């Protein structure tokens, strides 16, 4: 790979020779070239790993991705910070905790097949964040086809690692057991995994889709890391029992921890569960630290700097005997640099595709949708009432296994009035819905006329509501609204710079929103989507369109943390344009807020 060979071209760089062997040194490097210089430092240094500290999490992600292009993904680890604030009683994301624990395990376990990472990239917040008791000490579970596995022990081990047992796996950190099949979504995996046992032997190991629960890609091995940094082990339980006597104000939480209960927000009680300030640095024995800042004149830096004994701005002498300059092209691959750079002393210039063509290549592609998503009931339990679209209200009696024509299948047992029963195959679960009427309903009779009469009455009531909505929307359409202008060249440029491939639903939402904005009637549209499905990009393009028409746009979010994250996202996307982005919160009032809102 051409990119992996670039750090070797810096062997004769005078600046790197000047800091070799020093405990502290300052090196001025253009920001786009930091990754290749750090990769060269990692290759020169005998220390492992090299810990790279950057100011923000966004910079850490960008730098880790660039370093992966030069060193390979196995040699670079990103140590993320919790997304939660200290006073919020919510847990960090399962993927975030899993990635942190993966880094801690690789640093602590010399027998890990991947070895210690050569570079660990972390934000300042991640480096000073406290670690849970025993974080990184729990070994991951490795499973492959043909392995001997005791199902009961495996499920108990997964629960001990923080996995939550559910009826069906939908999110990271969940576990489901159906007969001899164990479904689990590892904390660091992109897709859930199905472990199919034949007795005590792993007969099949594959990924499966969340929407249809069907197996997709076979796996040669699965690595299951813990999904929580704070696990209610013996140390935590003993500390919680002691706190019951000394800190009675938190009795409810201490009791839950003493009972080895896993609950949302338990990580926020970490300061009371440990005495020492255990952070990443003590685990980095023999490693080195590299700090980066946005400029040498910046007042607030990540650590102190000292002089290296050489003027970093003074160009070094060109080494003799170097090869004549050549041109190389890196073909398509998983790693794409965002910005190019020039290092005159090494006679190296890198030009990215975005700088050459004005467009960015997508980092991911949309997976084809196999079929419509199946509605899954997280809280469905025996005794709950459900509604079948053809047979009416029934009582869910549980999941049963029956053998018909020599084929064993799982069924949902639905009980109706009298002795009527319906065995519904699990792949037809989308035919029922949970009953939400509020009061305890009477069961329907299969084949009776009551359910059909109820459906007819509901259709009539829905028609009345529809008529009221028609009148309401006629009023809205006749009202005057603000019509924004069409797309400008800058609008097209902004949309082409989106670093990902839009999904079909995302493109449809973007088109509909922009068409609504160009109409002279009040806009009335709600864009719904799960976390990570691209709603922010829809807002980015709508806000840019409003600003292009001379308006000020406001984005309302429910929490301060989301305001900070969205503010950074809008700044990054609008950076090439003369648009000022500010964020306001409840404690930024008075003149400061008045300067923001015009």
PDB file of N, CA and C in Angstrom, residues 297-340:
ATOM      1  N   UNK A 297       0.611  29.325  19.256  1.00  0.00           N
ATOM      2  CA  UNK A 297       0.215  30.520  19.981  1.00  0.00           C
ATOM      3  C   UNK A 297      -1.072  30.369  20.763  1.00  0.00           C
ATOM      4  N   UNK A 298      -1.648  29.201  20.781  1.00  0.00           N
ATOM      5  CA  UNK A 298      -2.910  29.009  21.481  1.00  0.00           C
ATOM      6  C   UNK A 298      -2.686  29.053  22.985  1.00  0.00           C
ATOM      7  N   UNK A 299      -3.560  29.759  23.676  1.00  0.00           N
ATOM      8  CA  UNK A 299      -3.378  29.942  25.115  1.00  0.00           C
ATOM      9  C   UNK A 299      -3.654  28.656  25.877  1.00  0.00           C
ATOM     10  N   UNK A 300      -4.725  27.970  25.510  1.00  0.00           N
ATOM     11  CA  UNK A 300      -5.091  26.772  26.256  1.00  0.00           C
ATOM     12  C   UNK A 300      -4.596  25.554  25.488  1.00  0.00           C
ATOM     13  N   UNK A 301      -3.561  24.912  25.969  1.00  0.00           N
ATOM     14  CA  UNK A 301      -2.981  23.751  25.301  1.00  0.00           C
ATOM     15  C   UNK A 301      -3.174  22.516  26.150  1.00  0.00           C
ATOM     16  N   UNK A 302      -2.982  21.400  25.528  1.00  0.00           N
ATOM     17  CA  UNK A 302      -3.106  20.120  26.200  1.00  0.00           C
ATOM     18  C   UNK A 302      -1.732  19.754  26.754  1.00  0.00           C
ATOM     19  N   UNK A 303      -1.345  20.386  27.888  1.00  0.00           N
ATOM     20  CA  UNK A 303      -0.055  20.084  28.498  1.00  0.00           C
ATOM     21  C   UNK A 303       0.940  21.190  28.238  1.00  0.00           C
ATOM     22  N   UNK A 304       2.075  21.120  28.900  1.00  0.00           N
ATOM     23  CA  UNK A 304       3.128  22.114  28.769  1.00  0.00           C
ATOM     24  C   UNK A 304       4.069  21.747  27.636  1.00  0.00           C
ATOM     25  N   UNK A 305       4.609  22.763  27.008  1.00  0.00           N
ATOM     26  CA  UNK A 305       5.578  22.555  25.943  1.00  0.00           C
ATOM     27  C   UNK A 305       6.955  23.019  26.400  1.00  0.00           C
ATOM     28  N   UNK A 306       7.981  22.471  25.799  1.00  0.00           N
ATOM     29  CA  UNK A 306       9.345  22.939  26.050  1.00  0.00           C
ATOM     30  C   UNK A 306      10.072  22.996  24.722  1.00  0.00           C
ATOM     31  N   UNK A 307      11.127  23.739  24.698  1.00  0.00           N
ATOM     32  CA  UNK A 307      11.845  23.933  23.449  1.00  0.00           C
ATOM     33  C   UNK A 307      12.648  22.686  23.102  1.00  0.00           C
ATOM     34  N   UNK A 308      12.728  22.412  21.823  1.00  0.00           N
ATOM     35  CA  UNK A 308      13.445  21.226  21.372  1.00  0.00           C
ATOM     36  C   UNK A 308      14.904  21.519  21.059  1.00  0.00           C
ATOM     37  N   UNK A 309      15.330  22.781  21.197  1.00  0.00           N
ATOM     38  CA  UNK A 309      16.708  23.113  20.864  1.00  0.00           C
ATOM     39  C   UNK A 309      16.889  23.456  19.405  1.00  0.00           C
ATOM     40  N   UNK A 310      15.792  23.414  18.642  1.00  0.00           N
ATOM     41  CA  UNK A 310      15.864  23.729  17.216  1.00  0.00           C
ATOM     42  C   UNK A 310      14.634  24.535  16.843  1.00  0.00           C
ATOM     43  N   UNK A 311      14.814  25.564  16.023  1.00  0.00           N
ATOM     44  CA  UNK A 311      13.694  26.385  15.609  1.00  0.00           C
ATOM     45  C   UNK A 311      12.780  25.554  14.707  1.00  0.00           C
ATOM     46  N   UNK A 312      11.557  25.275  15.119  1.00  0.00           N
ATOM     47  CA  UNK A 312      10.707  24.419  14.291  1.00  0.00           C
ATOM     48  C   UNK A 312      10.309  25.054  12.985  1.00  0.00           C
ATOM     49  N   UNK A 313      10.413  26.374  12.878  1.00  0.00           N
ATOM     50  CA  UNK A 313      10.021  27.043  11.639  1.00  0.00           C
ATOM     51  C   UNK A 313      11.187  27.184  10.662  1.00  0.00           C
ATOM     52  N   UNK A 314      12.397  26.818  11.092  1.00  0.00           N
ATOM     53  CA  UNK A 314      13.556  26.979  10.225  1.00  0.00           C
ATOM     54  C   UNK A 314      13.647  25.785   9.292  1.00  0.00           C
ATOM     55  N   UNK A 315      13.642  25.975   8.021  1.00  0.00           N
ATOM     56  CA  UNK A 315      13.705  24.836   7.102  1.00  0.00           C
ATOM     57  C   UNK A 315      15.044  24.128   7.217  1.00  0.00           C
ATOM     58  N   UNK A 316      15.008  22.809   7.292  1.00  0.00           N
ATOM     59  CA  UNK A 316      16.231  22.030   7.395  1.00  0.00           C
ATOM     60  C   UNK A 316      16.925  21.921   6.058  1.00  0.00           C
ATOM     61  N   UNK A 317      18.184  21.513   6.070  1.00  0.00           N
ATOM     62  CA  UNK A 317      18.918  21.336   4.828  1.00  0.00           C
ATOM     63  C   UNK A 317      18.413  20.098   4.104  1.00  0.00           C
ATOM     64  N   UNK A 318      18.364  20.216   2.805  1.00  0.00           N
ATOM     65  CA  UNK A 318      17.880  19.091   2.023  1.00  0.00           C
ATOM     66  C   UNK A 318      18.937  18.003   2.028  1.00  0.00           C
ATOM     67  N   UNK A 319      18.619  16.779   2.467  1.00  0.00           N
ATOM     68  CA  UNK A 319      19.600  15.720   2.499  1.00  0.00           C
ATOM     69  C   UNK A 319      20.049  15.344   1.099  1.00  0.00           C
ATOM     70  N   UNK A 320      21.299  15.031   1.005  1.00  0.00           N
ATOM     71  CA  UNK A 320      21.866  14.693  -0.295  1.00  0.00           C
ATOM     72  C   UNK A 320      21.555  13.240  -0.632  1.00  0.00           C
ATOM     73  N   UNK A 321      21.617  12.966  -1.912  1.00  0.00           N
ATOM     74  CA  UNK A 321      21.462  11.592  -2.352  1.00  0.00           C
ATOM     75  C   UNK A 321      20.039  11.090  -2.367  1.00  0.00           C
ATOM     76  N   UNK A 322      19.079  11.966  -2.282  1.00  0.00           N
ATOM     77  CA  UNK A 322      17.684  11.513  -2.304  1.00  0.00           C
ATOM     78  C   UNK A 322      17.253  11.194  -3.732  1.00  0.00           C
ATOM     79  N   UNK A 323      16.277  10.316  -3.845  1.00  0.00           N
ATOM     80  CA  UNK A 323      15.770   9.964  -5.165  1.00  0.00           C
ATOM     81  C   UNK A 323      15.070  11.157  -5.791  1.00  0.00           C
ATOM     82  N   UNK A 324      14.963  11.124  -7.086  1.00  0.00           N
ATOM     83  CA  UNK A 324      14.240  12.173  -7.783  1.00  0.00           C
ATOM     84  C   UNK A 324      12.748  12.058  -7.443  1.00  0.00           C
ATOM     85  N   UNK A 325      12.023  13.174  -7.427  1.00  0.00           N
ATOM     86  CA  UNK A 325      10.595  13.114  -7.073  1.00  0.00           C
ATOM     87  C   UNK A 325       9.833  12.254  -8.063  1.00  0.00           C
ATOM     88  N   UNK A 326       8.852  11.526  -7.529  1.00  0.00           N
ATOM     89  CA  UNK A 326       8.001  10.678  -8.347  1.00  0.00           C
ATOM     90  C   UNK A 326       6.553  10.916  -7.978  1.00  0.00           C
ATOM     91  N   UNK A 327       5.679  10.287  -8.725  1.00  0.00           N
ATOM     92  CA  UNK A 327       4.249  10.433  -8.505  1.00  0.00           C
ATOM     93  C   UNK A 327       3.659   9.051  -8.286  1.00  0.00           C
ATOM     94  N   UNK A 328       2.847   8.908  -7.230  1.00  0.00           N
ATOM     95  CA  UNK A 328       2.156   7.649  -6.955  1.00  0.00           C
ATOM     96  C   UNK A 328       0.698   7.924  -6.669  1.00  0.00           C
ATOM     97  N   UNK A 329      -0.130   6.935  -6.895  1.00  0.00           N
ATOM     98  CA  UNK A 329      -1.570   7.080  -6.644  1.00  0.00           C
ATOM     99  C   UNK A 329      -2.027   5.918  -5.784  1.00  0.00           C
ATOM    100  N   UNK A 330      -2.754   6.255  -4.717  1.00  0.00           N
ATOM    101  CA  UNK A 330      -3.332   5.223  -3.853  1.00  0.00           C
ATOM    102  C   UNK A 330      -4.721   4.890  -4.374  1.00  0.00           C
ATOM    103  N   UNK A 331      -4.947   3.625  -4.659  1.00  0.00           N
ATOM    104  CA  UNK A 331      -6.223   3.194  -5.196  1.00  0.00           C
ATOM    105  C   UNK A 331      -7.305   3.182  -4.132  1.00  0.00           C
ATOM    106  N   UNK A 332      -8.518   2.834  -4.517  1.00  0.00           N
ATOM    107  CA  UNK A 332      -9.621   2.785  -3.551  1.00  0.00           C
ATOM    108  C   UNK A 332      -9.339   1.800  -2.435  1.00  0.00           C
ATOM    109  N   UNK A 333      -9.719   2.149  -1.237  1.00  0.00           N
ATOM    110  CA  UNK A 333      -9.495   1.300  -0.073  1.00  0.00           C
ATOM    111  C   UNK A 333     -10.328   1.774   1.088  1.00  0.00           C
ATOM    112  N   UNK A 334     -10.186   1.090   2.231  1.00  0.00           N
ATOM    113  CA  UNK A 334     -11.013   1.459   3.384  1.00  0.00           C
ATOM    114  C   UNK A 334     -10.582   2.755   4.042  1.00  0.00           C
ATOM    115  N   UNK A 335      -9.335   3.216   3.766  1.00  0.00           N
ATOM    116  CA  UNK A 335      -8.820   4.411   4.423  1.00  0.00           C
ATOM    117  C   UNK A 335      -8.725   5.545   3.412  1.00  0.00           C
ATOM    118  N   UNK A 336      -9.291   6.680   3.767  1.00  0.00           N
ATOM    119  CA  UNK A 336      -9.287   7.849   2.902  1.00  0.00           C
ATOM    120  C   UNK A 336      -8.858   9.055   3.718  1.00  0.00           C
ATOM    121  N   UNK A 337      -7.801   9.721   3.279  1.00  0.00           N
ATOM    122  CA  UNK A 337      -7.344  10.929   3.952  1.00  0.00           C
ATOM    123  C   UNK A 337      -8.264  12.079   3.596  1.00  0.00           C
ATOM    124  N   UNK A 338      -8.493  12.977   4.573  1.00  0.00           N
ATOM    125  CA  UNK A 338      -9.394  14.104   4.336  1.00  0.00           C
ATOM    126  C   UNK A 338      -8.657  15.296   3.754  1.00  0.00           C
ATOM    127  N   UNK A 339      -7.370  15.493   4.147  1.00  0.00           N
ATOM    128  CA  UNK A 339      -6.620  16.661   3.688  1.00  0.00           C
ATOM    129  C   UNK A 339      -5.197  16.254   3.343  1.00  0.00           C
ATOM    130  N   UNK A 340      -4.655  16.918   2.327  1.00  0.00           N
ATOM    131  CA  UNK A 340      -3.285  16.663   1.937  1.00  0.00           C
ATOM    132  C   UNK A 340      -2.315  17.591   2.650  1.00  0.00           C
TER     133      UNK A 340
END
